[in-house]
Amino acid sequence: TPISGMGWNGVVSTEGYAPKSERDALVFFNAVSDGFFATMGTRLLAGRDFAAGDAAGAQRVAVVNQAMARRFFGGASPLGRRIGIEAGPGAEQSLRVVGVVADTKYGSLREETRPLVYLPMSQDPEGGPAFNLEVRGHGPPAALAPTVTAVVGGVNRGISLGYTTLSEQVDASLTRERLLAALSGFFGGLALLLATVGLYGTMAYTVARRRGEIGIRIALGAARTRVMRLVMGEVGRLVAAGVALGALGAWVAARWMTPFLFGLAPSDPATWILSAATLAGAAGVAGALPAWSAAKVDPMASLREE
């Protein structure tokens, strides 16, 4: 099943494609029954799905994904073309492509799209000891379990069943990313809180130290809004310098974070802008209180202190 962490691959050959290495001829396989693509919501782009006529003894067929079609057949249609797959030491088996489906993830969400060949289970005379049965229905997924159990039990009561949902498989495949995101978010929030408290303390000390100067400015007619702008201007300079240095450090560190990112580039502009805006907003809150305190300074009281 998709995102299961399992895989099956092999080397194939096609007419007109000369691989540069064995890796270039490597593709992944999945054996499925007819109706698999409709159940999984995989779009059929050309050709047909597997059918009842694709039985053991009939012409062996295959369905390929877009990545497989692009690599091995270029811009030409793969329908009706032949694929050779290994069938034992020194032996090769020929398959005819009857359909093309959309690209999907195979082993994990982090991987690049892989060339994929689907084979019909109906043409495999041996099968295997275990199969995955994909079921799509209406309502909660758990409500399907009793019905499936009853149907399978009617065929053979000795079959052992276990249930999971595709969403659970996807969630399980992202455990590392979710844990890293949670830890990063926690420590990032803690660092932001400490920076906010530190900036508040610095600006509060600066305002207290310049209390006499601020009192004189107000006594000479400076508007209180101008005093607030004076304090917030200092905050702005500190924030600008901090964001510049932080951006430089983040740019250097981002190269080591790439393996932990999913669906996001280290240089994503929206993330950088949002981070800078968050820091600036926190700094604005930290500096607003000392600025407000400076604007409310009583000039007579501050002069008497001097």
CSV table of C-alpha atoms in Angstrom, one decimal:
chain,number,residue,atom,x,y,z
A,1,THR,CA,0.0,0.0,0.0
A,2,PRO,CA,1.2,3.6,-0.4
A,3,ILE,CA,3.3,5.1,2.3
A,4,SER,CA,3.8,1.7,3.9
A,5,GLY,CA,7.6,1.9,4.0
A,6,MET,CA,7.9,-1.3,2.0
A,7,GLY,CA,9.1,-1.8,-1.5
A,8,TRP,CA,9.8,-4.1,-4.4
A,9,ASN,CA,12.1,-3.1,-7.3
A,10,GLY,CA,13.9,-4.6,-10.2
A,11,VAL,CA,15.7,-3.8,-13.5
A,12,VAL,CA,13.6,-3.5,-16.7
A,13,SER,CA,14.4,-3.1,-20.4
A,14,THR,CA,12.5,-1.3,-23.1
A,15,GLU,CA,13.1,-0.7,-26.8
A,16,GLY,CA,14.7,2.6,-27.6
A,17,TYR,CA,16.0,3.3,-24.1
A,18,ALA,CA,19.7,2.8,-23.3
A,19,PRO,CA,20.3,3.2,-19.5
A,20,LYS,CA,23.6,4.7,-18.5
A,21,SER,CA,23.8,2.5,-15.5
A,22,GLU,CA,21.8,-0.3,-13.8
A,23,ARG,CA,20.3,2.4,-11.5
A,24,ASP,CA,18.8,4.1,-14.6
A,25,ALA,CA,17.0,0.9,-15.4
A,26,LEU,CA,15.6,0.4,-11.9
A,27,VAL,CA,11.9,0.7,-11.4
A,28,PHE,CA,9.5,-0.2,-8.5
A,29,PHE,CA,6.6,-2.7,-8.8
A,30,ASN,CA,3.3,-3.3,-7.1
A,31,ALA,CA,0.9,-6.2,-7.8
A,32,VAL,CA,-2.7,-5.1,-7.6
A,33,SER,CA,-6.1,-6.2,-8.7
A,34,ASP,CA,-8.6,-4.6,-11.0
A,35,GLY,CA,-10.4,-1.7,-9.2
A,36,PHE,CA,-7.3,-0.8,-7.2
A,37,PHE,CA,-6.8,2.6,-9.0
A,38,ALA,CA,-10.5,3.6,-8.5
A,39,THR,CA,-10.3,2.6,-4.8
A,40,MET,CA,-7.2,4.6,-4.2
A,41,GLY,CA,-8.3,7.6,-6.2
A,42,THR,CA,-5.4,7.2,-8.7
A,43,ARG,CA,-6.4,8.8,-12.0
A,44,LEU,CA,-6.2,6.6,-15.1
A,45,LEU,CA,-4.6,8.9,-17.8
A,46,ALA,CA,-4.5,6.6,-20.8
A,47,GLY,CA,-5.4,3.1,-21.7
A,48,ARG,CA,-7.3,0.8,-19.4
A,49,ASP,CA,-7.4,-0.8,-16.0
A,50,PHE,CA,-6.7,-4.4,-15.4
A,51,ALA,CA,-9.7,-6.6,-16.4
A,52,ALA,CA,-11.0,-10.1,-16.0
A,53,GLY,CA,-9.3,-11.2,-19.2
A,54,ASP,CA,-5.9,-10.5,-17.7
A,55,ALA,CA,-5.7,-14.0,-16.2
A,56,ALA,CA,-3.0,-16.6,-15.8
A,57,GLY,CA,-1.9,-17.9,-19.2
A,58,ALA,CA,-3.0,-14.7,-21.1
A,59,GLN,CA,-0.7,-12.1,-22.5
A,60,ARG,CA,1.1,-10.6,-19.5
A,61,VAL,CA,0.3,-6.9,-19.2
A,62,ALA,CA,1.3,-3.9,-17.0
A,63,VAL,CA,0.1,-0.4,-16.1
A,64,VAL,CA,2.8,2.3,-15.6
A,65,ASN,CA,2.9,5.7,-13.9
A,66,GLN,CA,3.8,9.0,-15.5
A,67,ALA,CA,7.4,8.9,-14.2
A,68,MET,CA,7.9,5.5,-15.8
A,69,ALA,CA,6.5,6.7,-19.1
A,70,ARG,CA,8.7,9.8,-19.1
A,71,ARG,CA,11.9,8.1,-18.4
A,72,PHE,CA,11.6,5.0,-20.6
A,73,PHE,CA,9.4,6.2,-23.4
A,74,GLY,CA,10.1,10.0,-23.6
A,75,GLY,CA,7.3,11.9,-25.3
A,76,ALA,CA,5.9,8.8,-27.1
A,77,SER,CA,2.8,6.9,-25.8
A,78,PRO,CA,3.8,3.8,-23.9
A,79,LEU,CA,0.5,2.0,-24.7
A,80,GLY,CA,1.2,-1.2,-26.5
A,81,ARG,CA,4.9,-1.0,-25.9
A,82,ARG,CA,6.9,-3.9,-24.4
A,83,ILE,CA,8.7,-4.0,-21.1
A,84,GLY,CA,11.2,-6.7,-20.2
A,85,ILE,CA,11.5,-7.7,-16.5
A,86,GLU,CA,13.8,-10.2,-14.8
A,87,ALA,CA,12.2,-13.6,-14.5
A,88,GLY,CA,15.1,-15.5,-13.0
A,89,PRO,CA,18.8,-15.9,-13.6
A,90,GLY,CA,19.4,-15.0,-17.3
A,91,ALA,CA,15.7,-15.1,-18.1
A,92,GLU,CA,13.4,-12.2,-19.1
A,93,GLN,CA,9.7,-11.9,-19.2
A,94,SER,CA,7.8,-9.6,-21.6
A,95,LEU,CA,4.9,-7.3,-20.6
A,96,ARG,CA,2.7,-5.2,-22.7
A,97,VAL,CA,1.7,-1.7,-21.4
A,98,VAL,CA,-2.1,-1.3,-21.4
A,99,GLY,CA,-2.5,1.8,-19.2
A,100,VAL,CA,-0.9,4.9,-17.7
A,101,VAL,CA,-1.9,6.3,-14.3
A,102,ALA,CA,-1.0,9.4,-12.4
A,103,ASP,CA,2.1,9.6,-10.2
A,104,THR,CA,1.7,8.7,-6.6
A,105,LYS,CA,4.0,8.3,-3.6
A,106,TYR,CA,5.3,4.8,-3.0
A,107,GLY,CA,7.3,4.3,0.2
A,108,SER,CA,7.1,7.6,1.9
A,109,LEU,CA,6.0,11.2,1.5
A,110,ARG,CA,9.6,12.4,1.5
A,111,GLU,CA,10.7,10.5,-1.6
A,112,GLU,CA,10.9,11.8,-5.1
A,113,THR,CA,8.4,10.3,-7.5
A,114,ARG,CA,9.6,6.8,-8.6
A,115,PRO,CA,9.1,5.0,-11.9
A,116,LEU,CA,6.4,2.5,-11.0
A,117,VAL,CA,5.0,-0.6,-12.8
A,118,TYR,CA,1.7,-2.2,-11.7
A,119,LEU,CA,1.3,-5.9,-12.4
A,120,PRO,CA,-2.1,-7.7,-12.2
A,121,MET,CA,-2.3,-10.1,-9.3
A,122,SER,CA,-4.6,-12.3,-11.4
A,123,GLN,CA,-1.6,-13.3,-13.6
A,124,ASP,CA,0.5,-14.4,-10.6
A,125,PRO,CA,-0.1,-18.1,-10.1
A,126,GLU,CA,1.8,-18.3,-6.8
A,127,GLY,CA,0.7,-15.1,-4.9
A,128,GLY,CA,2.1,-14.7,-1.4
A,129,PRO,CA,1.3,-15.5,2.2
A,130,ALA,CA,-0.2,-12.0,2.9
A,131,PHE,CA,-2.1,-9.4,1.0
A,132,ASN,CA,-3.3,-5.9,1.7
A,133,LEU,CA,-7.0,-5.3,1.0
A,134,GLU,CA,-7.9,-1.7,0.2
A,135,VAL,CA,-11.5,-0.8,1.0
A,136,ARG,CA,-13.3,2.5,0.3
A,137,GLY,CA,-16.7,3.2,1.8
A,138,HIS,CA,-19.0,5.9,3.3
A,139,GLY,CA,-18.9,6.9,6.9
A,140,PRO,CA,-16.3,6.1,9.6
A,141,PRO,CA,-13.6,3.6,8.4
A,142,ALA,CA,-14.1,1.6,11.6
A,143,ALA,CA,-17.7,0.9,10.5
A,144,LEU,CA,-16.4,-1.1,7.6
A,145,ALA,CA,-14.4,-3.6,9.7
A,146,PRO,CA,-17.3,-5.9,10.8
A,147,THR,CA,-18.6,-6.1,7.2
A,148,VAL,CA,-15.2,-7.0,5.8
A,149,THR,CA,-14.6,-9.5,8.6
A,150,ALA,CA,-17.9,-11.2,7.8
A,151,VAL,CA,-17.3,-11.3,4.0
A,152,VAL,CA,-13.7,-12.7,4.4
A,153,GLY,CA,-14.9,-15.2,7.0
A,154,GLY,CA,-17.5,-16.5,4.6
A,155,VAL,CA,-14.6,-17.4,2.3
A,156,ASN,CA,-12.2,-18.8,4.8
A,157,ARG,CA,-12.4,-18.5,8.6
A,158,GLY,CA,-8.7,-19.2,9.0
A,159,ILE,CA,-7.7,-15.9,7.4
A,160,SER,CA,-6.3,-13.5,10.0
A,161,LEU,CA,-7.2,-9.8,9.5
A,162,GLY,CA,-5.7,-6.6,10.8
A,163,TYR,CA,-7.1,-3.1,10.1
A,164,THR,CA,-5.6,0.3,9.6
A,165,THR,CA,-6.5,3.4,7.6
A,166,LEU,CA,-4.5,5.2,5.0
A,167,SER,CA,-4.5,8.4,7.1
A,168,GLU,CA,-3.0,6.5,10.0
A,169,GLN,CA,-0.2,5.2,7.7
A,170,VAL,CA,0.5,8.7,6.5
A,171,ASP,CA,0.6,10.0,10.1
A,172,ALA,CA,2.9,7.2,11.1
A,173,SER,CA,5.3,8.0,8.2
A,174,LEU,CA,5.5,11.6,9.5
A,175,THR,CA,6.3,10.8,13.1
A,176,ARG,CA,9.9,12.1,12.9
A,177,GLU,CA,8.8,15.3,11.2
A,178,ARG,CA,6.0,16.0,13.6
A,179,LEU,CA,8.3,15.4,16.6
A,180,LEU,CA,10.9,17.7,15.2
A,181,ALA,CA,8.3,20.3,14.5
A,182,ALA,CA,6.9,20.1,18.0
A,183,LEU,CA,10.3,20.3,19.6
A,184,SER,CA,11.4,23.1,17.3
A,185,GLY,CA,8.2,25.0,18.0
A,186,PHE,CA,8.6,24.6,21.8
A,187,PHE,CA,12.2,25.8,21.9
A,188,GLY,CA,11.6,28.5,19.4
A,189,GLY,CA,8.7,29.8,21.5
A,190,LEU,CA,10.8,29.6,24.6
A,191,ALA,CA,13.6,31.5,22.9
A,192,LEU,CA,11.1,34.2,21.7
A,193,LEU,CA,9.8,34.6,25.2
A,194,LEU,CA,13.3,35.0,26.7
A,195,ALA,CA,14.2,37.5,23.9
A,196,THR,CA,11.0,39.5,24.6
A,197,VAL,CA,11.6,39.6,28.3
A,198,GLY,CA,15.3,40.5,27.7
A,199,LEU,CA,14.4,43.3,25.3
A,200,TYR,CA,11.7,44.6,27.7
A,201,GLY,CA,14.3,44.7,30.6
A,202,THR,CA,16.9,46.5,28.5
A,203,MET,CA,14.5,49.2,27.3
A,204,ALA,CA,12.9,49.6,30.8
A,205,TYR,CA,16.5,50.2,32.2
A,206,THR,CA,17.3,52.6,29.4
A,207,VAL,CA,14.1,54.6,30.0
A,208,ALA,CA,14.8,54.7,33.8
A,209,ARG,CA,18.4,55.8,33.2
A,210,ARG,CA,17.2,58.6,30.8
A,211,ARG,CA,14.3,59.7,33.0
A,212,GLY,CA,15.8,63.1,33.6
A,213,GLU,CA,16.5,63.7,29.9
A,214,ILE,CA,13.0,62.7,29.0
A,215,GLY,CA,11.5,64.9,31.7
A,216,ILE,CA,13.5,67.9,30.3
A,217,ARG,CA,12.3,67.1,26.8
A,218,ILE,CA,8.7,67.1,27.9
A,219,ALA,CA,9.2,70.3,30.0
A,220,LEU,CA,10.5,72.0,26.9
A,221,GLY,CA,7.4,71.1,24.9
A,222,ALA,CA,8.1,67.7,23.4
A,223,ALA,CA,4.9,65.9,22.6
A,224,ARG,CA,4.5,62.6,24.5
A,225,THR,CA,4.0,60.8,21.1
A,226,ARG,CA,7.4,62.1,20.1
A,227,VAL,CA,8.9,60.6,23.2
A,228,MET,CA,7.3,57.3,22.4
A,229,ARG,CA,8.7,57.4,18.9
A,230,LEU,CA,12.1,58.1,20.4
A,231,VAL,CA,12.0,55.0,22.5
A,232,MET,CA,10.4,52.8,19.7
A,233,GLY,CA,13.1,54.0,17.3
A,234,GLU,CA,15.8,52.5,19.5
A,235,VAL,CA,13.8,49.3,19.7
A,236,GLY,CA,13.5,49.3,15.9
A,237,ARG,CA,17.3,49.6,15.5
A,238,LEU,CA,17.9,46.8,17.8
A,239,VAL,CA,15.3,44.6,16.0
A,240,ALA,CA,16.7,45.4,12.6
A,241,ALA,CA,20.2,44.4,13.7
A,242,GLY,CA,18.9,41.3,15.3
A,243,VAL,CA,16.8,40.2,12.3
A,244,ALA,CA,19.8,40.8,10.0
A,245,LEU,CA,22.2,38.7,12.1
A,246,GLY,CA,19.5,36.1,12.7
A,247,ALA,CA,18.7,35.8,9.0
A,248,LEU,CA,22.4,35.3,8.3
A,249,GLY,CA,22.6,32.5,10.9
A,250,ALA,CA,19.4,30.9,9.6
A,251,TRP,CA,20.7,31.0,6.1
A,252,VAL,CA,23.8,29.1,7.1
A,253,ALA,CA,21.9,26.6,9.3
A,254,ALA,CA,19.2,26.0,6.7
A,255,ARG,CA,21.5,23.8,4.6
A,256,TRP,CA,21.6,21.2,7.4
A,257,MET,CA,17.8,21.4,7.9
A,258,THR,CA,16.8,20.3,4.4
A,259,PRO,CA,16.5,16.5,5.1
A,260,PHE,CA,14.0,17.3,7.9
A,261,LEU,CA,11.7,19.6,5.7
A,262,PHE,CA,8.7,18.2,3.9
A,263,GLY,CA,7.0,20.1,1.1
A,264,LEU,CA,9.0,23.2,2.0
A,265,ALA,CA,12.3,24.7,0.8
A,266,PRO,CA,14.8,26.2,3.2
A,267,SER,CA,14.6,29.4,1.2
A,268,ASP,CA,10.8,29.6,1.3
A,269,PRO,CA,10.1,33.4,1.2
A,270,ALA,CA,6.8,33.2,3.1
A,271,THR,CA,8.5,31.4,6.0
A,272,TRP,CA,11.3,34.0,6.2
A,273,ILE,CA,8.9,36.9,6.1
A,274,LEU,CA,6.6,35.4,8.7
A,275,SER,CA,9.5,34.7,11.0
A,276,ALA,CA,10.8,38.3,10.7
A,277,ALA,CA,7.3,39.7,11.2
A,278,THR,CA,6.8,37.5,14.4
A,279,LEU,CA,10.1,38.7,15.8
A,280,ALA,CA,9.3,42.3,15.0
A,281,GLY,CA,5.9,42.0,16.5
A,282,ALA,CA,7.2,40.5,19.8
A,283,ALA,CA,9.9,43.3,19.9
A,284,GLY,CA,7.2,45.9,19.4
A,285,VAL,CA,5.2,44.5,22.4
A,286,ALA,CA,8.4,44.4,24.5
A,287,GLY,CA,9.3,48.0,23.6
A,288,ALA,CA,5.7,49.5,23.8
A,289,LEU,CA,5.5,49.2,27.6
A,290,PRO,CA,8.7,51.1,28.3
A,291,ALA,CA,7.8,53.7,25.6
A,292,TRP,CA,4.4,54.2,27.2
A,293,SER,CA,6.1,54.6,30.6
A,294,ALA,CA,8.5,57.2,29.1
A,295,ALA,CA,5.6,59.2,27.6
A,296,LYS,CA,3.9,59.4,31.0
A,297,VAL,CA,7.0,60.8,32.9
A,298,ASP,CA,6.1,63.8,35.1
A,299,PRO,CA,8.7,66.4,34.1
A,300,MET,CA,8.6,68.2,37.5
A,301,ALA,CA,9.1,64.9,39.4
A,302,SER,CA,12.0,63.9,37.1
A,303,LEU,CA,13.7,67.4,37.5
A,304,ARG,CA,13.4,67.2,41.3
A,305,GLU,CA,15.1,63.8,41.2
A,306,GLU,CA,18.0,65.4,39.3
